[in-house]
Coordinates of C-alpha atoms and ligand atoms in Angstrom, one line a residue:
X214 CA -229.5 41.9 -45.0
X215 CA -228.7 45.8 -45.7
X216 CA -228.8 47.4 -49.2
X217 CA -226.0 49.5 -48.0
X218 CA -223.7 49.6 -45.1
X219 CA -222.1 53.1 -44.4
X220 CA -218.8 53.2 -42.3
X221 CA -218.4 56.7 -40.8
X222 CA -220.7 59.3 -40.1
X223 CA -218.7 62.5 -41.2
X224 CA -219.7 64.3 -44.0
X225 CA -219.1 61.7 -46.7
X226 CA -220.9 59.1 -44.9
X227 CA -223.8 61.2 -43.7
X228 CA -224.4 62.6 -47.4
X229 CA -224.2 59.1 -48.5
X230 CA -227.0 58.1 -46.0
X231 CA -229.0 61.0 -47.4
X232 CA -228.8 60.2 -51.0
X233 CA -229.1 56.4 -50.8
X234 CA -232.1 56.7 -48.6
X235 CA -233.9 59.6 -50.4
X236 CA -233.0 57.7 -53.7
X237 CA -235.2 54.7 -52.7
X238 CA -233.0 52.1 -50.9
X239 CA -234.9 51.1 -47.9
X240 CA -232.2 49.3 -45.8
X241 CA -229.4 51.5 -45.2
X242 CA -227.4 51.6 -41.9
X243 CA -224.4 54.0 -41.1
X244 CA -222.2 52.7 -38.5
X245 CA -220.3 55.5 -36.7
X246 CA -218.4 54.9 -33.4
X247 CA -219.0 58.3 -32.0
X248 CA -221.4 61.1 -32.7
X249 CA -222.2 61.7 -36.2
X250 CA -220.5 64.9 -37.6
X251 CA -216.8 63.8 -38.1
X252 CA -213.5 65.8 -37.7
X253 CA -215.1 69.1 -38.7
X254 CA -217.0 69.2 -35.4
X255 CA -213.3 69.8 -33.9
X256 CA -213.1 73.2 -35.8
X257 CA -214.3 76.4 -34.1
X258 CA -215.0 78.1 -37.3
X259 CA -216.0 77.3 -40.8
X260 CA -216.2 80.0 -43.5
X261 CA -215.9 77.8 -46.8
X262 CA -219.0 75.8 -46.9
X263 CA -220.9 77.1 -49.6
X264 CA -224.1 79.1 -48.7
X265 CA -223.5 79.3 -45.0
X266 CA -222.6 82.8 -44.1
X267 CA -221.7 84.4 -40.7
X268 CA -219.6 82.8 -38.0
X269 CA -220.4 79.2 -37.4
X270 CA -218.5 76.4 -35.7
X271 CA -217.9 73.0 -37.2
X272 CA -220.3 71.5 -34.5
X273 CA -223.1 74.1 -35.7
X274 CA -222.6 73.0 -39.3
X275 CA -223.1 69.4 -38.8
X276 CA -225.7 69.3 -36.4
X277 CA -228.8 69.1 -38.7
X278 CA -227.0 66.6 -41.0
X279 CA -228.1 63.4 -39.2
X280 CA -231.7 64.7 -38.6
X281 CA -231.9 65.4 -42.2
X282 CA -230.9 61.8 -43.0
X283 CA -233.1 60.0 -40.5
X284 CA -236.0 61.8 -41.9
X285 CA -235.5 59.7 -45.2
X286 CA -235.1 56.3 -43.2
X287 CA -231.3 56.0 -42.5
X288 CA -230.6 53.9 -39.5
X289 CA -227.7 54.8 -37.2
X290 CA -225.8 52.3 -35.2
X291 CA -223.5 53.7 -32.8
X292 CA -220.5 51.0 -32.9
X293 CA -217.0 50.9 -34.2
X294 CA -216.4 48.7 -37.2
X295 CA -213.4 46.6 -36.8
X296 CA -213.6 45.1 -40.5
X297 CA -215.4 44.8 -43.6
X298 CA -214.9 41.6 -45.6
X299 CA -216.5 40.0 -48.5
X300 CA -217.5 36.4 -49.4
X301 CA -218.9 35.7 -52.8
X302 CA -221.3 38.5 -53.4
X303 CA -221.9 39.5 -49.7
X304 CA -220.2 41.9 -47.5
X305 CA -220.0 41.2 -44.0
X306 CA -219.5 44.2 -41.2
X307 CA -217.7 42.9 -38.3
X308 CA -218.5 45.3 -35.4
X309 CA -216.8 46.2 -32.2
X310 CA -219.5 44.5 -30.0
X311 CA -218.6 40.9 -31.5
X312 CA -221.8 41.0 -33.9
X313 CA -221.8 40.9 -37.6
X314 CA -224.0 42.5 -40.2
X315 CA -224.2 41.5 -43.9
X316 CA -224.8 44.0 -46.8
X317 CA -224.9 44.0 -50.6
X318 CA -222.8 47.1 -50.8
X319 CA -220.6 49.1 -48.7
X320 CA -219.6 53.0 -48.6
X321 CA -216.6 53.5 -46.7
X322 CA -216.0 57.3 -45.3
X323 CA -213.7 56.8 -42.1
X324 CA -211.9 59.9 -42.8
X325 CA -208.1 60.5 -42.2
X326 CA -206.0 62.1 -39.2
X327 CA -203.1 64.6 -39.7
X328 CA -200.2 63.6 -37.8
X329 CA -199.0 65.8 -34.9
X330 CA -195.5 67.1 -34.9
X331 CA -195.0 66.6 -31.1
X332 CA -193.4 70.0 -29.9
X333 CA -194.7 71.7 -26.5
X334 CA -198.0 73.7 -27.1
X335 CA -199.0 72.0 -30.0
X336 CA -202.2 70.1 -28.4
X337 CA -202.8 73.2 -26.2
X338 CA -203.1 75.5 -29.1
X339 CA -204.6 73.1 -31.8
X340 CA -207.5 75.1 -33.4
X341 CA -206.2 78.3 -31.4
X342 CA -203.3 79.1 -33.8
X343 CA -202.0 75.8 -34.6
X344 CA -203.6 74.2 -37.7
X345 CA -203.1 71.3 -40.1
X346 CA -205.1 72.9 -43.0
X347 CA -204.2 76.1 -45.0
X348 CA -207.2 75.5 -47.1
X349 CA -209.4 75.8 -44.1
X350 CA -207.6 78.4 -41.7
X351 CA -205.2 80.3 -44.0
X352 CA -207.7 83.2 -44.5
X353 CA -207.9 84.0 -40.9
X354 CA -204.3 84.9 -41.1
X355 CA -204.8 87.3 -44.0
X356 CA -202.4 90.1 -43.8
X357 CA -200.6 88.5 -41.2
X358 CA -197.1 86.5 -40.8
X359 CA -197.3 82.7 -40.2
X360 CA -195.2 79.7 -39.7
X361 CA -195.3 76.4 -41.7
X362 CA -193.4 73.3 -40.4
X363 CA -192.5 70.5 -42.7
X364 CA -190.6 69.7 -45.7
X365 CA -192.7 67.5 -48.0
X366 CA -194.7 68.1 -51.0
X367 CA -197.7 69.2 -48.8
X368 CA -195.7 71.7 -46.5
X369 CA -194.2 73.3 -49.5
X370 CA -197.5 73.4 -51.5
X371 CA -199.4 74.8 -48.4
X372 CA -196.5 77.3 -47.9
X373 CA -196.9 78.5 -51.3
X374 CA -200.9 78.9 -50.9
X375 CA -200.3 80.8 -47.6
X376 CA -197.9 83.2 -49.3
X377 CA -200.7 84.4 -51.4
X378 CA -202.9 85.2 -48.5
X379 CA -200.3 86.1 -45.6
X380 CA -197.6 88.9 -45.6
X381 CA -194.7 86.3 -44.8
X382 CA -194.4 82.9 -44.3
X383 CA -191.5 81.2 -42.4
X384 CA -191.0 77.8 -43.6
X385 CA -189.4 75.5 -40.8
X386 CA -187.8 72.5 -42.0
X387 CA -185.5 70.1 -40.1
X388 CA -183.1 69.4 -42.9
X389 CA -181.4 72.0 -45.5
X390 CA -182.7 70.5 -48.4
X391 CA -186.4 69.3 -49.5
X392 CA -187.6 66.0 -50.6
X393 CA -190.2 67.6 -52.5
X394 CA -190.6 68.0 -56.6
X395 CA -187.9 70.3 -58.0
X396 CA -190.1 72.5 -59.8
X397 CA -192.0 73.3 -56.4
X398 CA -188.7 74.0 -54.5
X399 CA -187.9 76.4 -57.5
X400 CA -191.2 78.1 -56.8
X401 CA -190.8 78.2 -53.2
X402 CA -187.0 79.7 -53.4
X403 CA -188.5 82.3 -56.0
X404 CA -191.4 83.5 -53.6
X405 CA -190.1 86.5 -51.9
X406 CA -192.2 86.6 -48.8
X407 CA -191.3 83.0 -47.9
X408 CA -188.1 82.7 -45.4
X409 CA -186.7 79.3 -45.1
X410 CA -185.7 78.5 -41.5
X411 CA -183.6 75.3 -42.3
X412 CA -181.9 72.7 -40.1
X413 CA -184.3 73.9 -37.3
X414 CA -187.3 72.1 -35.5
X415 CA -190.0 73.6 -33.3
X416 CA -189.2 73.9 -29.8
X417 CA -192.3 75.3 -28.2
X418 CA -195.6 77.1 -29.5
X419 CA -196.6 79.6 -27.0
X420 CA -199.5 82.2 -26.6
X421 CA -201.9 83.5 -24.3
X422 CA -205.7 83.0 -23.7
X423 CA -206.5 84.5 -27.2
X424 CA -204.2 81.9 -29.0
X425 CA -200.9 81.6 -30.4
X426 CA -198.4 84.7 -30.3
X427 CA -195.2 82.9 -31.5
X428 CA -193.0 79.8 -32.1
X429 CA -189.5 79.1 -30.5
X430 CA -187.4 77.0 -33.0
X431 CA -184.1 75.3 -32.3
X432 CA -181.3 74.8 -34.9
X433 CA -178.9 72.0 -35.4
X434 CA -176.5 73.9 -33.0
X435 CA -178.9 74.0 -30.2
X436 CA -179.5 77.9 -30.9
X437 CA -183.0 79.2 -30.1
X438 CA -184.9 81.8 -32.2
X439 CA -188.1 83.2 -31.4
X440 CA -190.5 84.0 -34.6
X441 CA -193.6 86.2 -33.6
X442 CA -196.6 84.7 -35.6
X443 CA -200.3 84.1 -34.7
X444 CA -200.7 81.0 -36.7
X445 CA -198.5 77.8 -37.0
X446 CA -199.3 75.1 -39.6
X447 CA -198.0 71.7 -39.2
X448 CA -197.6 69.4 -42.3
X449 CA -195.7 66.3 -41.1
X450 CA -197.8 63.6 -42.6
X451 CA -201.3 62.3 -42.7
X452 CA -202.7 59.0 -41.7
X453 CA -205.8 57.4 -43.5
X454 CA -208.3 55.6 -41.4
X455 CA -208.1 52.4 -43.5
X456 CA -207.9 49.7 -40.8
X457 CA -211.3 48.5 -41.4
X458 CA -210.4 47.3 -44.9
X459 CA -207.5 45.4 -43.6
X460 CA -208.0 41.6 -43.7
X461 CA -206.4 38.9 -41.6
X462 CA -203.9 38.0 -44.2
X463 CA -202.6 41.6 -43.9
X464 CA -203.6 42.7 -47.3
X465 CA -206.5 45.3 -47.9
X466 CA -209.9 44.4 -49.3
X467 CA -209.1 46.5 -52.2
X468 CA -206.3 48.6 -54.0
X469 CA -204.6 51.0 -52.0
X470 CA -201.6 53.6 -52.9
X471 CA -198.5 53.7 -51.0
X472 CA -200.0 56.2 -48.7
X473 CA -202.7 53.8 -47.6
X474 CA -205.4 56.0 -49.6
X475 CA -208.0 54.0 -51.1
X476 CA -207.7 53.9 -54.9
X477 CA -211.0 54.9 -56.5
X478 CA -212.4 55.9 -60.0
X479 CA -214.6 59.2 -60.5
X480 CA -217.8 57.1 -59.3
X481 CA -215.9 56.5 -56.1
X482 CA -215.8 52.9 -56.9
X483 CA -212.9 50.8 -55.5
X484 CA -211.2 47.7 -57.2
X485 CA -213.6 45.7 -55.5
X486 CA -217.2 45.4 -57.0
X487 CA -219.9 47.0 -54.4
X488 CA -217.2 48.6 -52.5
X489 CA -217.0 52.6 -52.6
X490 CA -214.6 54.9 -50.7
X491 CA -215.3 58.4 -49.9
X492 CA -214.1 61.8 -48.5
X493 CA -210.6 62.4 -46.8
X494 CA -209.7 58.6 -47.1
X495 CA -209.4 58.4 -50.8
X496 CA -206.8 59.1 -53.2
X497 CA -206.3 62.8 -54.2
X498 CA -208.9 63.8 -51.6
X499 CA -209.0 67.7 -51.3
X500 CA -210.0 67.1 -47.6
X501 CA -212.8 69.4 -47.4
X502 CA -216.4 69.2 -46.1
X503 CA -217.8 70.0 -49.4
X504 CA -215.8 67.6 -51.4
X505 CA -216.4 64.8 -48.9
X506 CA -220.2 65.6 -49.0
X507 CA -219.9 65.5 -53.0
X508 CA -218.1 62.1 -52.8
X509 CA -220.9 60.8 -50.7
X510 CA -223.3 61.9 -53.0
X511 CA -221.5 60.3 -56.0
X512 CA -221.1 56.9 -54.3
X513 CA -224.6 56.8 -53.2
X514 CA -226.0 57.2 -56.8
X515 CA -223.8 54.5 -57.9
X516 CA -224.8 52.1 -55.1
X517 CA -228.6 52.8 -55.9
X518 CA -228.1 51.4 -59.5
X519 CA -225.7 48.6 -58.2
X520 CA -228.1 47.2 -55.8
X521 CA -231.0 47.6 -58.2
X522 CA -229.1 45.8 -60.8
X523 CA -228.2 43.0 -58.3
X524 CA -231.7 42.5 -56.8
X525 CA -233.8 43.1 -60.0
X526 CA -231.4 42.2 -62.7
Ligands
FAD831 P1 -214.3 62.6 -41.3 O1 -214.9 63.9 -41.1 O2 -213.1 62.3 -40.9 O3 -215.3 61.4 -40.6 C1 -215.0 60.2 -40.6 C2 -215.8 59.6 -39.4 O4 -215.9 58.2 -39.3 C3 -215.8 60.0 -38.0 O5 -216.8 60.5 -37.5 C4 -215.2 58.6 -37.3 O6 -215.5 58.8 -35.9 C5 -215.8 57.6 -38.0 N1 -215.1 56.4 -38.2 C6 -213.6 56.3 -38.2 N2 -213.4 55.0 -38.0 C7 -214.4 54.4 -37.8 C8 -214.9 52.9 -37.5 N3 -213.8 52.0 -37.6 N4 -215.9 52.6 -37.2 C9 -216.9 53.6 -37.4 N5 -216.9 54.8 -37.4 C10 -215.5 55.3 -37.8 N6 -212.7 71.4 -44.1 C11 -213.4 72.5 -44.6 O7 -214.2 72.2 -45.9 N7 -213.3 73.6 -44.2 C12 -212.7 73.9 -42.9 O8 -212.8 75.0 -42.7 C13 -212.1 72.7 -42.3 N8 -211.5 73.3 -41.1 C14 -211.1 72.1 -40.4 C15 -210.6 72.0 -39.0 C16 -210.0 71.3 -38.2 C17 -209.5 71.3 -37.0 C18 -210.1 69.9 -39.1 C19 -209.7 68.7 -38.2 C20 -210.4 69.6 -40.1 C21 -211.1 70.6 -41.0 N9 -211.6 70.5 -42.2 C22 -212.1 71.4 -42.7 C23 -211.4 69.4 -43.0 C24 -212.8 68.3 -42.8 O9 -213.2 68.3 -41.5 C25 -212.6 67.2 -43.6 O10 -212.2 67.1 -44.8 C26 -214.0 66.2 -43.4 O11 -214.6 66.2 -42.1 C27 -213.7 64.8 -44.1 O12 -214.9 64.3 -44.2 P2 -215.0 62.6 -44.3 O13 -216.5 62.4 -44.1 O14 -214.1 62.1 -45.0 O15 -214.2 62.1 -42.9

């Protein structure tokens, strides 16, 4: 029986592992289906993790984290978790290899994945000019022009964020109106360095071995337009990795919002006692390494008291 099972070995899961073990829990296992580190290991450069200066890749940043956790006794099982269930007071972790593991508490940190828009060149230039995170990559385009694809709240808010850093933002949207909050649309229309490219969809992003040099868009009449930009940001939705919380009856183990994000309180506690959710998968997540790590620490401190009370009264 584990004191705590941690699902996912990104910044949230690894920090939860560090704090639970260093805080005195002796029997903690982190279940991670691949190499620990999470999605930031896909990034070629990270500049906004506090205290880390100089050019550093996501992989460089995450490399020491597992070793630091193991020093305090965190165990790591490289296996996919299929489902987490709860019977009475006890959680069961159902693993991809067909075995199960019981635990007094669970911290889930399985992250999320931005949807791809599906145009030519998107995958080829992902991380080399095509991005899904303005907070992460916007600064690399300071003083330059960029394109933003999307028409929802996130796309508009990210376009406004980028307009403060970049000289010009082309907002490419397939319709001629936005579904976003009216005051966000007003702010967008009042921002002089945002050009709305409406009724248009991306046809292709192109570039050279240095990265993106432009995007070709097609309007509803089939007319093509080339926009020369070194950066293209796509915001066409985000899928939360919440499958482990789905039960056989089609319901989730705890309360979720309409987007499939886990509803938590400020202690990262879900609606189910003993279950905590952290990082990109929770409601209102800033989707940053530093906040995911913070969530992991918060959840771990709660778990230490929860397990202590459960076992020792
Ligand atoms: P993740 O990092 O997504 O980790 C989740 C982990 O869970 C993964 O390792 C996954 O393999 C594992 N997992 C999922 N399902 C299962 C399962 N069923 N069983 C077992 N394991 C499972 N943030 C910044 O702060 N600054 C940046 O500059 C920055 N740049 C980015 C650039 C790119 C290209 C990307 C993709 C992201 C970037 N981010 C950046 C965002 C940052 O990576 C995320 O906010 C952060 O990694 C979220 O951490 P997490 O632990 O919640 O989830």
